[in-house]
Amino acid sequence: QFFVFCHGLLQLSQLLVSGYLKSSISTIERRYGLSSQTSGLLASFNEVGNTLLIVFISYFGSRVHRPRFIGCGAVLVSLAGFLMSLPHFITGPYKYDQSVASMFSNTTDLCQPGVPGSWGNLSNAGCTPHAARENHEVLLVMFIAQVLLGIGGVPIQPFGISYIDDFASERNSPLYLGILFSVTVIGPGVAFMLGSAMLRFYVDIDKVTGDEVQLTNKDPRWVGAWWLGFLVAASLVALSAVPYFFFPREMPKEVGEVLQIALHTNTSYFPLVLLRNLRHPVYLLVVLAQVNLSAMVAGLATFMGKFLERQFSLTASLANMIIGAVNIPGAMVGIVVGGAILKRFQMSLRQCSAMCVLGMFLCLLLAFPLLFLGCPTQKVAGITYSESSEFGHHALECNLQCNCPEKAYNPICGSNAIEYISPCSAGCSIVNINADNSVLNYTNCSCISKNGLAGFAKPGTCGTGCSHLFLPFVVLSCLAGILASTSHTPSFMLILRSIQPEDKSFAVGIQFMLLRVLAWMPGPVLYGSAIDTTCIFWEKKCDRKAACRYYDNNLFRQR
C-alpha cells in the first residue's frame, strides 16, 4: 500500500512536469519568439525519447530491479524539469517596448517629431550575434530537456503497474490500478491549475523589483513566471523518487488469493504476433479511431489555452484555470460514466462499438456550433483596418513625422475603439503616468481624431469584444468533451476482447506505440502549423519571424 501511495505521488508529479509545459506554451512563445509550429514540436518532443525506449523496457520488465529502475527514471524526469527552467537563468531580463524611460532603456515609443535618430537603438537592439546565439541555446536546452523527460518517464508506468499487479492480492489489484489510473487523469488538470497560479507572477520576479514592472497581467506583452512551475514540479518529482531506492526487488504477495501462473510469450514469435494483431480488422480499426481522436486531443491540450486567450481576450492565467477546472474534469466524468454504463449493462462487443459511435456523433453535434462562437480580430490600424478607406488619404500620413520604428510593440486602444501597435503609430506625443509609475493614458494623438480634436488612448489591447460568447463556448466544449470521452473505456474493451488472451499485453503495447507515433507526436505540430497559417502580423527578431502578434481570429477558430 505504501508503494501504491508513492507511485500515485510520482505519477502525479511526473504529469505535472509534462503537463505544465502545455499550460505555459503561449507564454514561452512570447518570451522567446517562437512560432506555434516550433512550440508544438517542443511540446510533443518528449514522446521521441519515450518511443525509442518503450519497447525495450516492456521486454526487460521482469528481469530487472523494478523499483530502482523507476527511481532512476524519476531522477531523469526531475533533471529534465530543472533543465526546462534553465533558459530563464541563462538569458537576460525580458525586454519590451516602453513609453516611460526606465533603468533598462531611456528610449520611449512616443511620437517624437524632428528626432530622426531617436529610434536607432531600438529597431536593431538585441540583434547582436550574441542574441541570436542565445535564442538557439534556449531552444537546444528545452529540446534536450524534453527528450530526457520522455526517457525518464518510460519505466515509471509499466514497471509500477506490473510490480503492483505481481505483489497485490487479486482482490485489491484492480482497486490499486484504478487509483493510479485516476491520478493519471487528474494530473494534467492539476498541471493547468499550477500554470494558472504561476503565470500571475511577472517573469522576472527574481531579477527586478515590483515597481519597475510597468505591465499588468492583462497587457498583451505580459510574460508570466513560466519557469517557476517547472521548479515546483521538478522538486516534487525529486522528492517522490527517494523511496524507490529502498523498496525490495520482490515483495511477499498480499494474502488471500490464488497463485497465478504467468504466461510468457516466447519472443522469437515477435513478428508473427505483430502481423497477427495488425491483420485483425477490429483491432486495427479501433486503434486507428483512437489515433484520430488522440491526435485531436494532443493538439487541443497544447493550444486550447492560446486559443481562449486570443478569441476571448483572456489572460493566460484565466485560460489555464478554465481548462484545468472545467474541461479536464469534464473528460474525467466522461471516462467514469462510460465505464459505469459498460459495467451496468454488461455490453457485447457490438454494443460497445455502437456506444463509441453514438458518443462521437453526439460530440460532433455539440462541437459544430463552436465554429461560430467567436468574434473577428479587433480593428488594428495598419494591420486589420486602414482608415484611408474612410477619411481619404489623411490617415496614412498622420504619423509620418514621428519616425516610428517598424518593430515597436506596445498596443494601445484609442478613444475611437481602434487599436494601434504602439503610441508612436497613433501619433501620441504625451504620456500621463499614475503614482505607481504605470501608464494612465496617452494624449495628443494625431491619428486618433474625434470631432476634429486629437484623441487619447489607453494602454493595452482593445480586446475582441467577445466576452458574452465565452460562457456558451466553455459549456459546449465541456459537454462535447464529456461525450467524446465516454467512448474511452468501451474502445479499450473492443481491443482487449477481440485479441487472443496471450497477445493481450503485447497488443496494448503496440496500441500505445501507434498512438505515440501517429497521434501524440504529430498532433501538436500539425495544430501549431495550422495556427501559424492564420497569423497576420509577425514579430520580427533579427529579420526572422519570431512570435505571432496578431491572428485572423476567424481563420484561427475555423482551422
Coordinates of C-alpha atoms in Angstrom, one line a residue:
Q1 CA 0.0 0.0 0.0
F2 CA 2.9 2.4 0.7
F3 CA 4.2 1.5 -2.8
V4 CA 0.9 2.4 -4.3
F5 CA 0.9 5.7 -2.4
C6 CA 4.4 6.5 -3.6
H7 CA 3.6 5.5 -7.1
G8 CA 0.5 7.7 -7.2
L9 CA 2.5 10.7 -6.0
L10 CA 5.3 10.0 -8.5
Q11 CA 2.9 9.7 -11.4
L12 CA 1.2 12.9 -10.4
S13 CA 4.4 14.9 -10.2
Q14 CA 5.7 13.4 -13.4
L15 CA 2.5 14.5 -15.2
L16 CA 2.9 18.0 -13.6
V17 CA 6.3 18.4 -15.4
S18 CA 4.9 17.3 -18.8
G19 CA 1.5 18.9 -18.4
Y20 CA 2.9 22.2 -17.1
L21 CA 4.7 22.9 -20.4
K22 CA 1.3 22.9 -22.2
S23 CA -0.1 25.4 -19.8
S24 CA 2.8 27.8 -20.3
I25 CA 3.3 27.3 -24.0
S26 CA 1.8 30.6 -25.2
T27 CA 4.0 32.4 -22.6
I28 CA 7.2 30.7 -23.7
E29 CA 6.3 31.5 -27.3
R30 CA 6.0 35.2 -26.4
R31 CA 9.2 35.2 -24.2
Y32 CA 11.5 33.6 -26.7
G33 CA 9.8 34.5 -30.0
L34 CA 8.7 31.0 -31.1
S35 CA 6.1 30.2 -33.8
S36 CA 3.4 27.7 -32.8
Q37 CA 4.9 25.1 -35.1
T38 CA 8.1 25.2 -33.1
S39 CA 6.3 25.2 -29.8
G40 CA 4.1 22.3 -30.9
L41 CA 7.2 20.4 -31.9
L42 CA 8.7 21.2 -28.5
A43 CA 5.5 20.1 -26.7
S44 CA 5.5 16.7 -28.4
F45 CA 9.2 16.1 -28.3
N46 CA 9.1 14.1 -25.1
E47 CA 7.4 11.4 -27.0
V48 CA 10.5 10.9 -29.0
G49 CA 12.6 9.7 -26.1
N50 CA 9.7 7.8 -24.8
T51 CA 9.0 5.8 -28.0
L52 CA 12.7 4.9 -28.6
L53 CA 12.8 3.0 -25.3
I54 CA 9.3 1.8 -24.5
V55 CA 9.7 -1.5 -26.5
F56 CA 13.0 -2.5 -24.7
I57 CA 11.6 -1.6 -21.3
S58 CA 8.4 -3.7 -21.8
Y59 CA 10.6 -6.6 -22.9
F60 CA 13.1 -6.5 -20.0
G61 CA 10.3 -5.8 -17.5
S62 CA 10.6 -8.9 -15.4
R63 CA 14.4 -9.2 -15.3
V64 CA 15.5 -6.0 -13.5
H65 CA 15.2 -4.4 -10.1
R66 CA 12.0 -2.6 -10.9
P67 CA 11.7 -0.1 -8.0
R68 CA 15.3 1.0 -8.6
F69 CA 14.7 1.5 -12.3
I70 CA 11.6 3.6 -11.5
G71 CA 13.7 5.7 -9.1
C72 CA 16.4 6.3 -11.8
G73 CA 13.7 7.3 -14.3
A74 CA 12.2 9.7 -11.8
V75 CA 15.6 11.3 -11.2
L76 CA 15.9 11.9 -15.0
V77 CA 12.4 13.4 -15.1
S78 CA 13.3 15.7 -12.2
L79 CA 16.5 16.7 -14.0
A80 CA 14.5 17.4 -17.2
G81 CA 12.2 19.7 -15.2
F82 CA 15.1 21.7 -13.8
L83 CA 16.6 21.9 -17.3
M84 CA 13.3 23.3 -18.7
S85 CA 13.6 26.3 -16.3
L86 CA 17.3 26.9 -17.1
P87 CA 16.7 29.2 -20.0
H88 CA 15.3 31.8 -17.6
F89 CA 18.5 31.9 -15.7
I90 CA 20.9 32.0 -18.7
T91 CA 19.1 34.8 -20.6
G92 CA 18.9 38.4 -19.6
P93 CA 15.7 40.1 -18.3
Y94 CA 12.7 40.2 -20.6
K95 CA 12.7 43.4 -22.7
Y96 CA 9.6 45.1 -24.1
D97 CA 9.0 48.5 -25.7
Q98 CA 8.2 51.1 -23.1
S99 CA 6.7 54.6 -23.1
V100 CA 8.2 55.5 -19.8
A101 CA 12.0 55.6 -19.6
S102 CA 13.3 53.1 -17.1
M103 CA 16.5 51.6 -15.8
F104 CA 16.7 49.3 -18.8
S105 CA 16.4 51.9 -21.6
N106 CA 15.9 55.6 -22.0
T107 CA 14.2 55.2 -25.3
T108 CA 10.4 55.6 -25.3
D109 CA 8.0 54.7 -28.0
L110 CA 6.2 58.0 -28.2
C111 CA 5.9 60.2 -31.2
Q112 CA 9.0 62.5 -31.2
P113 CA 8.9 64.6 -34.3
G114 CA 12.2 66.0 -35.5
V115 CA 14.4 63.5 -33.7
P116 CA 15.1 61.1 -36.5
G117 CA 17.8 59.1 -34.7
S118 CA 15.9 58.6 -31.5
W119 CA 14.9 55.1 -32.7
G120 CA 18.2 53.7 -34.0
N121 CA 19.0 51.8 -30.8
L122 CA 15.5 50.2 -30.5
S123 CA 15.0 48.9 -34.0
N124 CA 18.2 47.0 -34.1
A125 CA 18.7 46.5 -30.4
G126 CA 19.1 42.8 -29.4
C127 CA 20.3 41.9 -32.9
T128 CA 23.8 41.1 -31.9
P129 CA 25.2 37.7 -32.8
H130 CA 25.1 37.0 -29.1
A131 CA 21.3 37.5 -29.0
A132 CA 20.8 35.1 -32.0
R133 CA 23.1 32.5 -30.4
E134 CA 21.2 32.9 -27.0
N135 CA 18.0 32.0 -28.7
H136 CA 19.4 28.8 -30.3
E137 CA 20.8 27.8 -26.9
V138 CA 17.4 28.3 -25.2
L139 CA 15.8 26.0 -27.8
L140 CA 18.5 23.4 -27.6
V141 CA 18.3 23.2 -23.8
M142 CA 14.5 22.9 -23.9
F143 CA 14.5 20.2 -26.6
I144 CA 17.2 18.2 -24.7
A145 CA 15.1 18.5 -21.5
Q146 CA 12.0 17.2 -23.4
V147 CA 13.9 14.1 -24.7
L148 CA 15.2 13.4 -21.1
L149 CA 11.6 13.8 -19.8
G150 CA 10.5 11.2 -22.3
I151 CA 13.3 8.8 -21.5
G152 CA 12.8 9.2 -17.7
G153 CA 9.1 8.6 -18.0
V154 CA 9.5 5.2 -19.7
P155 CA 10.0 2.9 -16.7
I156 CA 7.6 4.6 -14.4
Q157 CA 4.2 3.5 -15.5
P158 CA 4.8 -0.1 -16.9
F159 CA 7.2 -1.2 -14.1
G160 CA 5.0 0.4 -11.4
I161 CA 1.8 -1.3 -12.7
S162 CA 3.5 -4.7 -13.2
Y163 CA 5.1 -4.5 -9.7
I164 CA 1.8 -3.7 -8.1
D165 CA 0.0 -6.4 -10.1
D166 CA 2.6 -9.0 -9.1
F167 CA 2.5 -8.4 -5.4
A168 CA -1.0 -7.2 -4.7
S169 CA -3.8 -9.7 -3.9
E170 CA -6.2 -10.5 -6.7
R171 CA -8.9 -8.7 -4.8
N172 CA -7.0 -5.4 -4.3
S173 CA -5.1 -5.2 -7.6
P174 CA -8.0 -3.6 -9.6
L175 CA -8.6 -1.1 -6.8
Y176 CA -4.9 -0.1 -6.7
L177 CA -4.7 0.2 -10.5
G178 CA -7.9 2.2 -10.5
I179 CA -6.4 4.7 -8.1
L180 CA -3.3 5.1 -10.3
F181 CA -5.4 5.5 -13.4
S182 CA -7.5 8.2 -11.8
V183 CA -4.3 10.0 -10.8
T184 CA -3.1 10.0 -14.4
V185 CA -6.3 11.6 -15.4
I186 CA -6.3 14.2 -12.6
G187 CA -2.6 15.1 -13.2
P188 CA -3.0 17.3 -16.3
G189 CA -5.8 19.2 -14.6
V190 CA -3.5 19.9 -11.6
A191 CA -0.8 21.0 -14.1
F192 CA -3.0 23.6 -15.7
M193 CA -4.0 24.9 -12.2
L194 CA -0.3 25.2 -11.4
G195 CA 0.2 27.1 -14.6
S196 CA -2.7 29.4 -13.7
A197 CA -1.1 30.2 -10.3
M198 CA 2.4 30.7 -11.6
L199 CA 1.6 32.9 -14.6
R200 CA 0.1 35.5 -12.3
F201 CA 3.6 36.4 -11.3
Y202 CA 5.8 38.5 -13.6
V203 CA 8.5 36.5 -15.4
D204 CA 11.5 38.4 -13.9
I205 CA 10.2 38.4 -10.3
D206 CA 13.7 37.4 -9.3
K207 CA 15.5 40.0 -11.4
V208 CA 13.6 43.3 -11.0
T209 CA 11.7 44.8 -8.1
G210 CA 7.9 45.2 -8.3
D211 CA 7.8 48.9 -9.0
E212 CA 9.9 48.6 -12.1
V213 CA 7.4 46.4 -13.8
Q214 CA 5.1 48.6 -15.9
L215 CA 2.9 45.7 -17.2
T216 CA -0.2 44.3 -15.7
N217 CA -1.1 40.7 -16.5
K218 CA -3.8 41.9 -18.9
D219 CA -1.2 43.5 -21.1
P220 CA -0.6 41.6 -24.4
R221 CA 3.2 42.0 -23.7
W222 CA 2.8 40.4 -20.2
V223 CA 5.0 37.3 -19.7
G224 CA 4.3 35.2 -16.5
A225 CA 6.8 33.3 -14.4
W226 CA 6.7 30.2 -16.6
W227 CA 9.9 28.8 -15.1
L228 CA 8.6 28.8 -11.6
G229 CA 6.2 25.9 -12.2
F230 CA 9.0 23.7 -13.6
L231 CA 11.0 24.3 -10.4
V232 CA 8.0 23.3 -8.2
A233 CA 7.1 20.2 -10.3
A234 CA 10.8 19.0 -10.6
S235 CA 11.3 19.3 -6.9
L236 CA 8.1 17.2 -6.3
V237 CA 9.4 14.5 -8.6
A238 CA 12.8 14.5 -6.9
L239 CA 11.0 14.1 -3.5
S240 CA 8.8 11.2 -4.8
A241 CA 11.9 9.4 -6.3
V242 CA 13.6 8.9 -2.9
P243 CA 11.6 5.9 -1.5
Y244 CA 12.1 3.9 -4.7
F245 CA 15.7 3.3 -3.9
F246 CA 14.6 1.5 -0.7
F247 CA 11.9 -0.8 -2.0
P248 CA 12.9 -4.5 -2.3
R249 CA 13.3 -6.2 -5.7
E250 CA 10.4 -8.6 -4.7
M251 CA 7.7 -8.3 -2.0
P252 CA 5.8 -11.0 -0.2
K253 CA 2.5 -11.2 -2.0
E254 CA -0.6 -9.8 -0.2
V255 CA -2.6 -12.6 1.4
G256 CA -5.9 -14.2 0.5
E257 CA -5.7 -15.2 -3.2
V258 CA -4.8 -17.9 -5.7
L259 CA -1.3 -18.0 -7.1
Q260 CA -1.4 -17.1 -10.7
I261 CA 0.8 -18.7 -13.3
A262 CA 2.5 -16.2 -15.6
L263 CA 2.3 -16.9 -19.3
H264 CA 5.4 -15.7 -21.0
T265 CA 5.1 -15.4 -24.8
N266 CA 8.2 -16.6 -26.5
T267 CA 9.9 -13.5 -28.0
S268 CA 11.1 -15.3 -31.1
Y269 CA 7.5 -15.0 -32.3
F270 CA 7.6 -11.2 -32.1
P271 CA 7.0 -10.6 -35.9
L272 CA 4.3 -13.3 -36.0
V273 CA 2.3 -11.8 -33.2
L274 CA 2.7 -8.3 -34.7
L275 CA 1.3 -9.5 -38.0
R276 CA -1.5 -11.5 -36.4
N277 CA -2.7 -8.4 -34.5
L278 CA -2.3 -5.9 -37.3
R279 CA -4.3 -8.2 -39.6
H280 CA -7.1 -8.3 -37.1
P281 CA -9.8 -5.9 -38.6
V282 CA -11.4 -4.9 -35.2
Y283 CA -8.1 -4.2 -33.5
L284 CA -6.8 -2.2 -36.5
L285 CA -10.0 -0.1 -36.9
V286 CA -10.3 0.7 -33.2
V287 CA -6.7 1.6 -32.9
L288 CA -7.0 3.9 -36.0
A289 CA -10.1 5.5 -34.5
Q290 CA -8.2 6.1 -31.2
V291 CA -5.3 7.6 -33.2
N292 CA -7.6 10.1 -34.8
L293 CA -9.2 11.1 -31.5
S294 CA -5.8 11.3 -29.7
A295 CA -4.2 13.4 -32.4
M296 CA -7.1 15.9 -31.9
V297 CA -6.8 15.8 -28.1
A298 CA -3.0 16.2 -28.2
G299 CA -3.3 19.3 -30.4
L300 CA -6.1 20.7 -28.3
A301 CA -4.3 20.1 -25.0
T302 CA -1.3 22.1 -26.3
F303 CA -3.1 25.1 -27.9
M304 CA -6.5 25.3 -26.3
G305 CA -5.2 27.9 -23.8
K306 CA -3.7 30.0 -26.5
F307 CA -7.0 29.8 -28.4
L308 CA -9.0 31.0 -25.4
E309 CA -6.5 33.9 -24.8
R310 CA -6.8 35.1 -28.4
Q311 CA -10.5 34.5 -29.1
F312 CA -11.9 35.9 -25.8
S313 CA -9.1 38.2 -24.7
L314 CA -8.4 36.2 -21.5
T315 CA -5.2 36.3 -19.5
A316 CA -3.0 33.1 -19.8
S317 CA -3.8 32.5 -16.1
L318 CA -7.5 32.5 -16.5
A319 CA -7.4 30.3 -19.7
N320 CA -5.4 27.7 -17.8
M321 CA -7.9 27.9 -14.9
I322 CA -10.8 27.1 -17.2
I323 CA -9.0 24.2 -18.8
G324 CA -7.8 22.7 -15.5
A325 CA -11.1 23.3 -13.6
V326 CA -13.7 22.6 -16.3
N327 CA -12.5 20.8 -19.5
I328 CA -10.2 18.2 -17.9
P329 CA -12.6 17.3 -15.1
G330 CA -15.3 17.0 -17.7
A331 CA -13.2 14.4 -19.6
M332 CA -12.8 12.5 -16.4
V333 CA -16.5 12.4 -15.8
G334 CA -17.0 11.1 -19.3
I335 CA -14.5 8.3 -18.8
V336 CA -16.1 7.2 -15.5
V337 CA -19.6 7.4 -16.9
G338 CA -18.6 5.3 -19.9
G339 CA -17.0 2.7 -17.7
A340 CA -20.1 2.6 -15.4
I341 CA -22.5 2.2 -18.3
L342 CA -20.3 -0.7 -19.6
K343 CA -20.3 -2.4 -16.3
R344 CA -24.0 -1.9 -15.6
F345 CA -25.3 -3.3 -18.9
Q346 CA -22.6 -6.0 -19.5
M347 CA -22.2 -4.9 -23.1
S348 CA -21.4 -7.2 -26.0
L349 CA -18.7 -6.1 -28.5
R350 CA -21.3 -4.9 -30.9
Q351 CA -22.9 -2.8 -28.3
C352 CA -19.5 -1.4 -27.2
S353 CA -18.8 -0.2 -30.8
A354 CA -22.4 1.2 -31.1
M355 CA -21.8 3.2 -27.8
C356 CA -18.5 4.6 -29.2
V357 CA -20.2 5.7 -32.4
L358 CA -23.0 7.3 -30.5
G359 CA -20.7 9.2 -28.2
M360 CA -18.6 10.5 -31.1
F361 CA -21.7 11.5 -33.1
L362 CA -23.2 13.5 -30.2
C363 CA -19.9 15.1 -29.6
L364 CA -19.7 16.3 -33.2
L365 CA -23.2 17.7 -33.0
L366 CA -22.3 19.7 -29.9
A367 CA -18.9 20.8 -31.2
F368 CA -20.3 22.1 -34.5
P369 CA -21.6 25.4 -33.1
L370 CA -18.1 26.1 -31.7
L371 CA -17.1 27.0 -35.3
F372 CA -19.3 30.1 -35.0
L373 CA -18.7 31.1 -31.3
G374 CA -16.2 33.8 -31.6
C375 CA -15.5 37.3 -33.0
P376 CA -13.2 38.7 -35.7
T377 CA -9.9 40.2 -34.7
Q378 CA -10.3 43.7 -33.3
K379 CA -9.6 46.7 -35.6
V380 CA -5.8 47.3 -35.6
A381 CA -4.7 50.3 -37.6
G382 CA -2.5 49.3 -40.5
I383 CA -3.0 45.6 -39.9
T384 CA -6.7 44.6 -40.0
Y385 CA -8.0 48.0 -40.7
S386 CA -7.0 51.0 -42.8
E387 CA -8.6 54.4 -42.1
S388 CA -7.7 55.6 -45.6
S389 CA -10.9 53.9 -46.9
E390 CA -13.0 56.2 -44.6
F391 CA -11.1 59.5 -44.3
G392 CA -9.4 59.9 -47.7
H393 CA -5.6 59.5 -47.5
H394 CA -5.1 61.7 -44.5
A395 CA -4.8 58.7 -42.1
L396 CA -1.7 57.3 -43.7
E397 CA 0.3 60.5 -43.1
C398 CA -0.8 61.2 -39.6
N399 CA 2.3 59.6 -38.0
L400 CA 4.9 60.2 -40.8
Q401 CA 6.6 62.9 -38.8
C402 CA 7.1 60.5 -35.9
N403 CA 9.8 58.3 -37.5
C404 CA 8.3 55.2 -35.8
P405 CA 10.3 52.0 -35.8
E406 CA 8.7 49.1 -37.6
K407 CA 9.1 46.7 -34.7
A408 CA 7.8 48.7 -31.7
Y409 CA 5.0 46.7 -30.0
N410 CA 3.1 48.4 -27.2
P411 CA -0.5 48.1 -28.1
I412 CA -2.9 50.9 -27.1
C413 CA -6.6 51.3 -27.5
G414 CA -7.7 54.6 -29.0
S415 CA -10.8 56.6 -27.9
N416 CA -12.1 55.7 -31.4
A417 CA -12.1 52.0 -30.4
I418 CA -9.3 51.3 -32.9
E419 CA -6.1 49.6 -31.6
Y420 CA -2.6 50.9 -32.6
I421 CA 0.5 48.7 -32.3
S422 CA 2.4 51.5 -30.4
P423 CA 1.8 55.0 -29.1
C424 CA 4.1 56.2 -31.9
S425 CA 2.0 54.7 -34.6
A426 CA -1.0 56.5 -33.2
G427 CA 1.0 59.7 -33.2
C428 CA 0.7 60.2 -29.5
S429 CA 3.3 62.6 -28.1
I430 CA 2.3 62.8 -24.4
V431 CA 2.1 60.1 -21.8
N432 CA 0.4 60.5 -18.4
I433 CA 1.6 58.4 -15.5
N434 CA -0.1 57.1 -12.4
A435 CA 1.5 57.5 -9.0
D436 CA 2.8 53.9 -9.2
N437 CA 4.7 54.6 -12.4
S438 CA 2.1 52.7 -14.6
V439 CA 0.7 54.4 -17.7
L440 CA -2.7 56.2 -17.2
N441 CA -3.2 57.2 -20.8
Y442 CA -1.7 58.8 -23.9
T443 CA -2.9 62.1 -25.2
N444 CA -2.3 64.5 -28.1
C445 CA -2.6 61.6 -30.6
S446 CA -2.6 62.9 -34.2
C447 CA -4.0 59.7 -35.7
I448 CA -7.0 59.4 -33.3
S449 CA -9.3 62.2 -34.2
K450 CA -12.7 62.7 -32.7
N451 CA -14.8 65.6 -33.9
G452 CA -11.7 67.3 -35.3
L453 CA -9.8 67.1 -31.9
A454 CA -6.8 65.0 -31.3
G455 CA -7.9 62.0 -29.3
F456 CA -6.4 60.0 -26.4
A457 CA -5.7 56.3 -25.9
K458 CA -5.5 53.8 -23.1
P459 CA -2.6 51.3 -22.7
G460 CA -3.3 47.7 -23.6
T461 CA -5.3 46.0 -26.4
C462 CA -8.9 46.9 -27.2
G463 CA -9.8 43.2 -26.9
T464 CA -12.1 41.2 -29.2
G465 CA -15.4 42.2 -27.5
C466 CA -16.3 38.5 -27.3
S467 CA -16.8 38.1 -23.6
H468 CA -20.5 37.3 -24.0
L469 CA -19.7 34.2 -26.1
F470 CA -17.2 32.9 -23.6
L471 CA -19.6 31.1 -21.3
P472 CA -21.5 29.3 -24.1
F473 CA -18.2 28.2 -25.6
V474 CA -16.9 26.7 -22.3
V475 CA -20.2 24.9 -21.6
L476 CA -20.4 23.4 -25.2
S477 CA -16.8 22.4 -25.3
C478 CA -17.0 20.8 -21.9
L479 CA -20.1 18.8 -22.8
A480 CA -18.6 17.8 -26.2
G481 CA -15.5 16.6 -24.2
I482 CA -17.7 14.6 -21.8
L483 CA -19.5 12.8 -24.7
A484 CA -16.3 12.0 -26.6
S485 CA -14.6 10.5 -23.6
T486 CA -17.5 8.2 -22.8
S487 CA -16.1 6.1 -25.6
H488 CA -12.7 5.7 -23.9
T489 CA -13.4 2.5 -21.9
P490 CA -15.6 0.7 -24.5
S491 CA -12.9 1.2 -27.1
F492 CA -10.3 -0.3 -24.8
M493 CA -12.7 -3.3 -24.2
L494 CA -13.1 -3.8 -28.0
I495 CA -9.3 -4.1 -28.2
L496 CA -8.9 -6.4 -25.2
R497 CA -11.7 -8.7 -26.1
S498 CA -11.0 -9.1 -29.8
I499 CA -7.4 -10.2 -29.2
Q500 CA -6.2 -13.6 -28.3
P501 CA -5.6 -13.7 -24.5
E502 CA -1.9 -14.5 -24.7
D503 CA -1.3 -11.5 -27.0
K504 CA -3.0 -9.0 -24.7
S505 CA -0.1 -7.1 -23.2
F506 CA 1.6 -7.1 -26.5
A507 CA -1.4 -5.7 -28.3
V508 CA -1.8 -2.9 -25.8
G509 CA 1.9 -2.1 -26.1
I510 CA 1.6 -1.9 -29.9
Q511 CA -1.5 0.3 -29.5
F512 CA 0.3 2.8 -27.3
M513 CA 3.3 2.7 -29.7
L514 CA 1.0 3.6 -32.7
L515 CA -0.8 6.3 -30.6
R516 CA 2.6 7.9 -29.8
V517 CA 4.0 7.8 -33.4
L518 CA 0.8 8.7 -35.2
A519 CA -1.0 10.9 -32.8
W520 CA 0.9 12.4 -29.8
M521 CA 4.0 13.3 -31.8
P522 CA 2.5 14.9 -35.0
G523 CA -0.7 16.2 -33.3
P524 CA 0.7 19.4 -31.7
V525 CA 3.0 20.1 -34.7
L526 CA 0.1 19.9 -37.1
Y527 CA -2.1 22.1 -34.9
G528 CA 0.8 24.6 -34.5
S529 CA 1.4 24.8 -38.2
A530 CA -2.3 25.3 -38.9
I531 CA -2.4 28.1 -36.3
D532 CA 0.7 29.8 -37.9
T533 CA -1.1 30.0 -41.2
T534 CA -3.7 32.3 -39.6
C535 CA -1.1 34.9 -38.4
I536 CA -1.4 38.3 -39.9
F537 CA 1.4 40.2 -38.1
W538 CA 4.6 38.6 -37.0
E539 CA 7.1 40.0 -34.5
K540 CA 10.5 40.3 -36.3
K541 CA 13.7 39.4 -34.4
C542 CA 16.9 39.9 -36.4
D543 CA 15.0 39.8 -39.7
R544 CA 13.4 36.4 -38.9
K545 CA 9.8 35.6 -37.9
A546 CA 9.5 35.2 -34.2
A547 CA 6.2 35.0 -32.3
C548 CA 2.9 36.0 -33.8
R549 CA 1.4 39.3 -32.6
Y550 CA -2.0 39.2 -34.3
Y551 CA -4.0 36.3 -35.7
D552 CA -7.0 36.4 -38.0
N553 CA -9.4 35.2 -35.3
N554 CA -12.0 33.8 -37.6
L555 CA -9.4 31.8 -39.5
F556 CA -7.8 30.7 -36.2
R557 CA -11.1 29.4 -35.0
Q558 CA -12.2 27.6 -38.2
R559 CA -8.8 26.0 -38.9

